[in-house]
Amino acid sequence: DIIYARGGFLQLGIPLRFAIKSDWIRFPFKRIMTRWGALPIFRNQKEGVSKKSRVEVMAELYNEHKEIAIMVAPEGSRSLRKQWKTGFYYVALQANVPIGLGYLDYQKKQAGIARLLWPSGDIEKDMREIMAVYASISPRYPELFSLDERYTGGSVDSDEEKR
């Protein structure tokens, strides 16, 4: 999806940055990844330095780069997940930035940002709002996409919901 997202961000005039494991920012990928806006996340801390959580490391990116929008795939996987990873929520909360609910709707051939959501600290309420936005989006592979069942009132995936 990064290729399509990059095209969508370019059309919207938004410079794309995305977080990625630092392993991807070395030969032979370094040049293309950094040119595309990759921000390496170093998981291993130096000796003698207290280890930071991934959320803290990501939130610090907002302090280091004043004008930044970071793309995160909250499903966190290329396989079916019934529960999303919520680190993106806590990063936005800690960095005091909104969550842009971006999408690629393959059925409608549209890309965009549905809305900005400022995290309130009430993850249950906010995640229900996020799930409501993504309930109407058609993913490229519906069989590999699911809304987070913790915030939809049960096991609902996008393919079943559209029937």
Coordinates of C-alpha atoms in Angstrom, one line a residue:
D1 CA 0.0 0.0 0.0
I2 CA 2.9 2.4 0.5
I3 CA 3.2 3.0 -3.3
Y4 CA -0.5 3.9 -3.5
A5 CA -0.4 5.9 -0.3
R6 CA 2.6 7.8 -1.6
G7 CA 0.7 8.7 -4.8
G8 CA -2.3 9.8 -2.8
F9 CA -0.2 12.0 -0.4
L10 CA 1.5 13.6 -3.5
Q11 CA -1.9 14.4 -5.0
L12 CA -2.9 16.0 -1.7
G13 CA 0.3 18.0 -1.5
I14 CA 1.3 16.4 1.8
P15 CA 5.0 15.3 2.2
L16 CA 4.9 11.6 3.2
R17 CA 7.0 10.3 6.0
F18 CA 6.6 6.8 7.4
A19 CA 8.2 4.9 10.3
I20 CA 10.1 1.7 9.5
K21 CA 12.5 -0.6 11.2
S22 CA 16.0 0.7 10.9
D23 CA 16.9 -2.6 9.2
W24 CA 15.3 -1.3 6.0
I25 CA 17.5 1.8 6.0
R26 CA 20.7 0.1 4.8
F27 CA 22.0 -1.2 1.5
P28 CA 20.4 -1.9 -0.9
F29 CA 17.2 -0.1 0.3
K30 CA 18.7 3.0 2.0
R31 CA 18.7 5.4 -0.9
I32 CA 15.1 4.7 -2.1
M33 CA 13.6 4.4 1.4
T34 CA 15.1 7.7 2.6
R35 CA 14.1 9.4 -0.7
W36 CA 10.5 8.2 -0.2
G37 CA 10.4 9.6 3.4
A38 CA 11.3 6.7 5.6
L39 CA 12.1 7.5 9.2
P40 CA 14.2 4.7 10.8
I41 CA 13.1 3.4 14.2
F42 CA 16.1 2.1 16.1
R43 CA 14.8 -0.6 18.4
N44 CA 18.2 -1.3 20.1
Q45 CA 19.3 1.4 22.5
K46 CA 22.9 2.1 23.3
E47 CA 24.4 0.5 26.4
G48 CA 24.0 2.5 29.5
V49 CA 20.9 4.3 28.2
S50 CA 17.5 3.4 29.6
K51 CA 15.5 1.7 26.9
K52 CA 12.6 3.7 25.5
S53 CA 9.3 2.2 24.5
R54 CA 8.5 2.3 20.8
V55 CA 5.7 4.8 21.6
E56 CA 8.3 7.1 23.2
V57 CA 10.6 6.8 20.2
M58 CA 7.8 7.5 17.8
A59 CA 6.5 10.5 19.8
E60 CA 10.0 12.0 19.9
L61 CA 9.9 12.1 16.0
Y62 CA 7.3 14.9 16.3
N63 CA 9.7 16.9 18.4
E64 CA 12.6 16.3 16.0
H65 CA 10.6 17.1 12.9
K66 CA 8.2 20.1 13.4
E67 CA 6.2 19.6 10.2
I68 CA 5.6 16.0 9.9
A69 CA 2.8 13.5 9.2
I70 CA 3.7 9.9 9.9
M71 CA 1.9 7.1 8.2
V72 CA 1.3 4.0 10.4
A73 CA -0.6 0.9 9.4
P74 CA -2.4 0.1 12.7
E75 CA -3.1 -3.4 11.8
G76 CA 0.6 -3.9 12.0
S77 CA 0.7 -6.9 9.7
R78 CA 0.1 -8.1 6.2
S79 CA -2.1 -10.9 7.5
L80 CA -5.6 -10.9 9.0
R81 CA -5.7 -9.3 12.5
K82 CA -8.9 -9.1 14.5
Q83 CA -7.3 -6.6 16.9
W84 CA -5.3 -3.6 15.8
K85 CA -2.1 -2.5 17.5
T86 CA -2.9 0.7 19.4
G87 CA 0.6 2.2 19.6
F88 CA -0.4 4.8 17.0
Y89 CA -3.1 6.1 19.4
Y90 CA -0.7 6.5 22.3
V91 CA 2.0 8.1 20.1
A92 CA -0.5 10.8 19.0
L93 CA -1.7 11.2 22.6
Q94 CA 1.9 11.6 24.0
A95 CA 3.0 13.8 21.1
N96 CA -0.2 15.9 21.3
V97 CA -1.0 15.6 17.6
P98 CA -4.1 14.6 15.8
I99 CA -4.6 11.2 14.1
G100 CA -5.3 11.6 10.4
L101 CA -7.6 8.8 9.3
G102 CA -6.1 8.2 5.9
Y103 CA -7.5 5.6 3.5
L104 CA -7.2 3.9 0.2
D105 CA -10.6 2.8 -1.0
Y106 CA -9.9 0.3 -3.8
Q107 CA -13.5 -0.1 -4.9
K108 CA -14.1 3.6 -5.4
K109 CA -10.5 4.2 -6.5
Q110 CA -10.1 7.0 -4.0
A111 CA -7.5 8.0 -1.5
G112 CA -7.7 10.7 1.1
I113 CA -7.9 11.7 4.8
A114 CA -11.4 11.1 6.1
R115 CA -10.9 13.3 9.1
L116 CA -8.5 14.3 11.9
L117 CA -9.2 12.9 15.3
W118 CA -7.5 14.5 18.4
P119 CA -7.1 11.6 20.9
S120 CA -9.1 12.4 24.0
G121 CA -7.5 9.9 26.3
D122 CA -10.6 7.7 26.2
I123 CA -9.3 5.0 23.8
E124 CA -12.7 3.1 23.8
K125 CA -14.6 6.2 22.5
D126 CA -11.9 7.3 20.1
M127 CA -11.3 3.8 18.6
R128 CA -15.1 3.4 18.1
E129 CA -15.0 6.6 16.1
I130 CA -12.0 5.3 14.1
M131 CA -13.8 2.0 13.4
A132 CA -16.9 3.9 12.2
V133 CA -14.7 5.7 9.6
Y134 CA -13.1 2.5 8.3
A135 CA -16.3 0.5 8.2
S136 CA -17.2 2.0 4.8
I137 CA -13.7 1.7 3.2
S138 CA -13.1 -1.1 0.7
P139 CA -9.6 -2.6 1.2
R140 CA -7.5 -4.1 -1.6
Y141 CA -7.7 -7.5 0.1
P142 CA -11.0 -7.7 2.1
E143 CA -10.2 -11.2 3.3
L144 CA -7.0 -9.8 5.0
F145 CA -8.7 -6.7 6.7
S146 CA -10.7 -6.6 9.8
L147 CA -12.0 -3.8 12.0
D148 CA -10.8 -4.1 15.6
E149 CA -13.3 -6.4 17.2
R150 CA -12.8 -4.8 20.6
Y151 CA -14.3 -1.6 19.4
T152 CA -17.0 -2.8 17.0
G153 CA -19.0 -4.8 19.5
G154 CA -17.9 -8.2 18.0
S155 CA -16.0 -9.8 15.2
V156 CA -16.8 -7.7 12.2
D157 CA -14.7 -7.6 9.1
S158 CA -15.1 -5.1 6.3
D159 CA -16.2 -7.8 3.8
E160 CA -19.0 -9.1 6.0
E161 CA -20.2 -5.6 7.0
K162 CA -20.8 -4.6 3.3
R163 CA -23.1 -7.5 2.6

